[in-house]
GROMACS .gro file of C-alpha atoms in nm:
model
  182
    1UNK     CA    1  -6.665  -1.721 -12.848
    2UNK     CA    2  -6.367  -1.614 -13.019
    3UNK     CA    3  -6.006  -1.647 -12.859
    4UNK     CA    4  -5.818  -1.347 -13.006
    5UNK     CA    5  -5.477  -1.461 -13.090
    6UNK     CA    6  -5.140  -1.240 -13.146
    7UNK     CA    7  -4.895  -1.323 -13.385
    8UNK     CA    8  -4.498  -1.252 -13.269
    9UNK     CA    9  -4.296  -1.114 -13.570
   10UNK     CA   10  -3.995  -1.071 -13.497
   11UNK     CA   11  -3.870  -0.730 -13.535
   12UNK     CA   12  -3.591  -0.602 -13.790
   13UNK     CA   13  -3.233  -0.570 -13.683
   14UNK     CA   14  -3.209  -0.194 -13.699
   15UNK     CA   15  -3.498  -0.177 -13.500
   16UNK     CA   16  -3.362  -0.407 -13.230
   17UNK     CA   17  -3.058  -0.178 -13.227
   18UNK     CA   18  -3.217   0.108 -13.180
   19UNK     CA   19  -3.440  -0.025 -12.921
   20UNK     CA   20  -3.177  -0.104 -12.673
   21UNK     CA   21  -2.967   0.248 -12.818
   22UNK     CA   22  -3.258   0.410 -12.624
   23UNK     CA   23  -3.315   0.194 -12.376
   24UNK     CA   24  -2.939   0.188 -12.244
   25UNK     CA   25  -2.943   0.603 -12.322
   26UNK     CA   26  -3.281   0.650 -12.117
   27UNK     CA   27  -3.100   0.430 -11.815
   28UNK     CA   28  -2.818   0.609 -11.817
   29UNK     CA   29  -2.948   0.970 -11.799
   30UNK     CA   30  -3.204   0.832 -11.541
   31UNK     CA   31  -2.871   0.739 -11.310
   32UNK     CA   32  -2.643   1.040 -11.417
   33UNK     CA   33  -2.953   1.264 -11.286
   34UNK     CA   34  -3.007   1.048 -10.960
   35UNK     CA   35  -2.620   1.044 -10.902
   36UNK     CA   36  -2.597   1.420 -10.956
   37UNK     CA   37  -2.907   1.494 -10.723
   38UNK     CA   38  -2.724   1.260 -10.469
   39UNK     CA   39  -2.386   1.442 -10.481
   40UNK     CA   40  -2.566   1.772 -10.441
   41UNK     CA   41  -2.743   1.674 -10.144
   42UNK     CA   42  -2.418   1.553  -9.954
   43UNK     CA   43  -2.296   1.905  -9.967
   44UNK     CA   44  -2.081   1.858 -10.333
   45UNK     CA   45  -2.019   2.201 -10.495
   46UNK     CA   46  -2.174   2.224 -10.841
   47UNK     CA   47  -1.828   2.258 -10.992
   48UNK     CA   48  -1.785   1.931 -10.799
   49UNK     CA   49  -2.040   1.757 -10.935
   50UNK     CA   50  -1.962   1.883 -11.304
   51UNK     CA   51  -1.621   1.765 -11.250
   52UNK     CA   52  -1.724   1.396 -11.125
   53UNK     CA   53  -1.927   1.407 -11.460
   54UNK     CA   54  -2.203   1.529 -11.390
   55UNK     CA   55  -2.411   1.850 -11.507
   56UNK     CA   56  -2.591   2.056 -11.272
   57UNK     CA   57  -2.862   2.322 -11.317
   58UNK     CA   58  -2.592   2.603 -11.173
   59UNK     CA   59  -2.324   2.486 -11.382
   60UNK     CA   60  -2.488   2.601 -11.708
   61UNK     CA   61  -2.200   2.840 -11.773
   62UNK     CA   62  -1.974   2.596 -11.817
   63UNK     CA   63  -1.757   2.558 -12.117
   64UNK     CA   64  -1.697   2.884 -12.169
   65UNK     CA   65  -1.501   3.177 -11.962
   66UNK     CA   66  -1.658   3.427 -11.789
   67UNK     CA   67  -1.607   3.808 -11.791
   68UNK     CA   68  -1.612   4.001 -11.462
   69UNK     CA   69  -1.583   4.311 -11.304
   70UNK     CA   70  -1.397   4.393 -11.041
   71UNK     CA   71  -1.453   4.762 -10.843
   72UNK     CA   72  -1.221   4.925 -10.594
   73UNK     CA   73  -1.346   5.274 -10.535
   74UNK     CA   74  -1.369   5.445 -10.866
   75UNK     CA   75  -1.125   5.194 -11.031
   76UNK     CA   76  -1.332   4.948 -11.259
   77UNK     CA   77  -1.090   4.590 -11.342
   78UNK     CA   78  -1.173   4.357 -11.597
   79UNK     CA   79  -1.058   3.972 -11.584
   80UNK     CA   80  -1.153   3.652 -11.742
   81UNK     CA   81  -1.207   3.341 -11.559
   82UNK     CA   82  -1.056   3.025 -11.676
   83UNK     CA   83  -1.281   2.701 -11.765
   84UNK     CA   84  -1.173   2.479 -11.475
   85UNK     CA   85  -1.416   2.367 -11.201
   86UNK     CA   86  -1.222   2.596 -10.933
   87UNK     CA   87  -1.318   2.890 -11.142
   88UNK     CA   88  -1.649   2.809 -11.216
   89UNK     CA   89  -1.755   2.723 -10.853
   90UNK     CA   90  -1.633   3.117 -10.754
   91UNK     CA   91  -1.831   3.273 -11.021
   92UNK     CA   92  -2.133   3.066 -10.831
   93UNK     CA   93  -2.056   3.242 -10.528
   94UNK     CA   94  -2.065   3.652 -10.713
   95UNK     CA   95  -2.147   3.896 -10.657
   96UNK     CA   96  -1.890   3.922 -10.354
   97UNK     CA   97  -1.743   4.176 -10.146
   98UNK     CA   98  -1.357   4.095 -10.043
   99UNK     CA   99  -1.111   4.314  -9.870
  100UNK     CA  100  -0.768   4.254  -9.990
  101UNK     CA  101  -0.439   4.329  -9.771
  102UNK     CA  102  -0.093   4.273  -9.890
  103UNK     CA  103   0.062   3.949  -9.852
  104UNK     CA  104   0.438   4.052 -10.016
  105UNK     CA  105   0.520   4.275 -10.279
  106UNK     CA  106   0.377   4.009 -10.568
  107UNK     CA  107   0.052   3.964 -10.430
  108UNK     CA  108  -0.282   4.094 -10.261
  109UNK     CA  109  -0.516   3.855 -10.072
  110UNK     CA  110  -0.816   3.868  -9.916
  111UNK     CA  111  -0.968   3.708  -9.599
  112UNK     CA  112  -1.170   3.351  -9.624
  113UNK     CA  113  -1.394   3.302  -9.885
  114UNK     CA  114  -1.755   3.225  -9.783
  115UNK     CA  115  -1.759   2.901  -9.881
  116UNK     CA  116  -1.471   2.681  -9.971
  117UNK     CA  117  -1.435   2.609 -10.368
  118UNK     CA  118  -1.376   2.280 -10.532
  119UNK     CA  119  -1.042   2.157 -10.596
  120UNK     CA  120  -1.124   1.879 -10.800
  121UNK     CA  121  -0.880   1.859 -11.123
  122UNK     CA  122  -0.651   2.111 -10.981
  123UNK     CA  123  -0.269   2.074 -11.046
  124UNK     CA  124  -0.099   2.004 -10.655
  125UNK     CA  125   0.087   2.318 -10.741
  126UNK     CA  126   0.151   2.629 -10.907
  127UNK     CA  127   0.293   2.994 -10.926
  128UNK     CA  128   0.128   3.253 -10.994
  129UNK     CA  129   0.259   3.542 -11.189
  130UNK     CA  130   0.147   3.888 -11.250
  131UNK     CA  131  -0.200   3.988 -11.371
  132UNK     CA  132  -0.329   3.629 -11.270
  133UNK     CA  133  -0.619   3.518 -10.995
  134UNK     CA  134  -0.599   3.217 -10.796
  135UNK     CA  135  -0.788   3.081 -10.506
  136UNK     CA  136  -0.526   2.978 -10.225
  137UNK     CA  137  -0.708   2.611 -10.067
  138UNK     CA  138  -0.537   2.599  -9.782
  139UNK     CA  139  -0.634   2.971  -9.673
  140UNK     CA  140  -1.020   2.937  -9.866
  141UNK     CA  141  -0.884   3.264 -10.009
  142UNK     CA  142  -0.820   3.442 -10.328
  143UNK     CA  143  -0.463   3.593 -10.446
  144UNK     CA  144  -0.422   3.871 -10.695
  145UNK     CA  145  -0.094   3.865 -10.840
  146UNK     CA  146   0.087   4.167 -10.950
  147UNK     CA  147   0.431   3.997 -10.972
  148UNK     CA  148   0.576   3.655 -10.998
  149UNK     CA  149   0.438   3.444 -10.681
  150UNK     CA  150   0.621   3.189 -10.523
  151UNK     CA  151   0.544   2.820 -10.634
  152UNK     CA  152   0.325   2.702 -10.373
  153UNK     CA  153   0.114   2.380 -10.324
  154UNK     CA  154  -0.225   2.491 -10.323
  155UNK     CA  155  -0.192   2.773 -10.555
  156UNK     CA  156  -0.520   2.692 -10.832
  157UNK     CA  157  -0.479   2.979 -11.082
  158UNK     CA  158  -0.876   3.072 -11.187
  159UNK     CA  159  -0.884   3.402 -11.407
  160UNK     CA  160  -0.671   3.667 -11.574
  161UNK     CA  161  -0.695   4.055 -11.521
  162UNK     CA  162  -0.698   4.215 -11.869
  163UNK     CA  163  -0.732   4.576 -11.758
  164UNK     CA  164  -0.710   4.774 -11.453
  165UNK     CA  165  -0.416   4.597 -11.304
  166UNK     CA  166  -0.256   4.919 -11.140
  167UNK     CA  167  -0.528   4.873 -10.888
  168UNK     CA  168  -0.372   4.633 -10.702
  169UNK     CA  169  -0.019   4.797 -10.746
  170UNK     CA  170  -0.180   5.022 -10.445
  171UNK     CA  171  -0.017   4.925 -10.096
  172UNK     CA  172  -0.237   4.908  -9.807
  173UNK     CA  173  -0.586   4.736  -9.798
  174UNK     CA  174  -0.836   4.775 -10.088
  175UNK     CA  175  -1.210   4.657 -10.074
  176UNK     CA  176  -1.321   4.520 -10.386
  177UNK     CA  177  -1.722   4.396 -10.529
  178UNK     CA  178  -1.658   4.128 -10.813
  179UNK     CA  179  -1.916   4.049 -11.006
  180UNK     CA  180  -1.995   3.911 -11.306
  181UNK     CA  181  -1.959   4.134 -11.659
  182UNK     CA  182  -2.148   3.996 -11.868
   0.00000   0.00000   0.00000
């Protein structure tokens, strides 16, 4: 009987390298997907999650801005989003229906927001000023600005109107769908 024997060569050093180059790369994605799973299922936002450095499956817009349209009656608005987790965790929640009252005579706002958005990587403050869109934290609620706003803590500016803007120059309430353009 025959004893089979194996010989140990040692392997090159670029193939040692690249060994533990996948090795560490195939570890890491392994936690990065069990961290973001995690986060998810303790109730993070997916603009949360994105902005703790993770990716998640909703998130796949990310990196770019988003068009959408906003509808009051027979008035059509346009806007872009910005690229910040704020504004990417309200597109997640379109198409919505919001009514908007007057809040002074530089801005519209509507009631709550169904779910809260993410502030993460938000500056503590800010102002809005005309044409802009910002989500309000301490109210859940979103402002559209059609003159300078005051500088208020809280204030997270997420998109731009780029047409249609005399739509919210109307006093009184105004309903409005906003949903995505594109």
């Amino acid at each position: 009987m025959r004893k089979e024997t194996t010989v140990n060569r040692p392997i090159g050093r670029a193939a040692r390298s690249d060994q533990a180059r996948i090795a560490r790369f195939d570890r890491r994605s392994a936690f990065k997907a069990f961290a973001c799973s995690l986060l998810l299922a303790c109730g993070m936002s997916a603009g949360e999650v994105h902005a703790a450095g993770g990716v998640a499956a909703s998130d796949q817009g990310a990196g770019h801005r988003v068009n959408i349209r906003i509808v009051a009656g027979s008035t059509t608005m346009a806007a872009t989003m910005d690229d910040n987790p704020t504004a990417r965790d309200f597109v997640t929640q379109l198409p919505v229906t919001l009514t908007l009252r007057d809040l002074d005579s530089a801005e519209k706002v509507s009631g709550a927001l169904p779910r809260r958005l993410t502030e993460a990587g938000a500056p503590a403050r800010d102002a809005g000023s005309q044409g802009e869109i910002a989500y309000y934290a301490p109210w859940g609620n979103i402002a559209f600005y059609r003159g300078q706003g005051p500088d208020a803590a809280g204030v997270i500016t997420i998109g731009r109107i780029t047409s249609g803007i005399e739509a919210v120059n109307q006093q009184g309430q105004l309903t409005v769908t906003i949903s995505r353009a594109d």
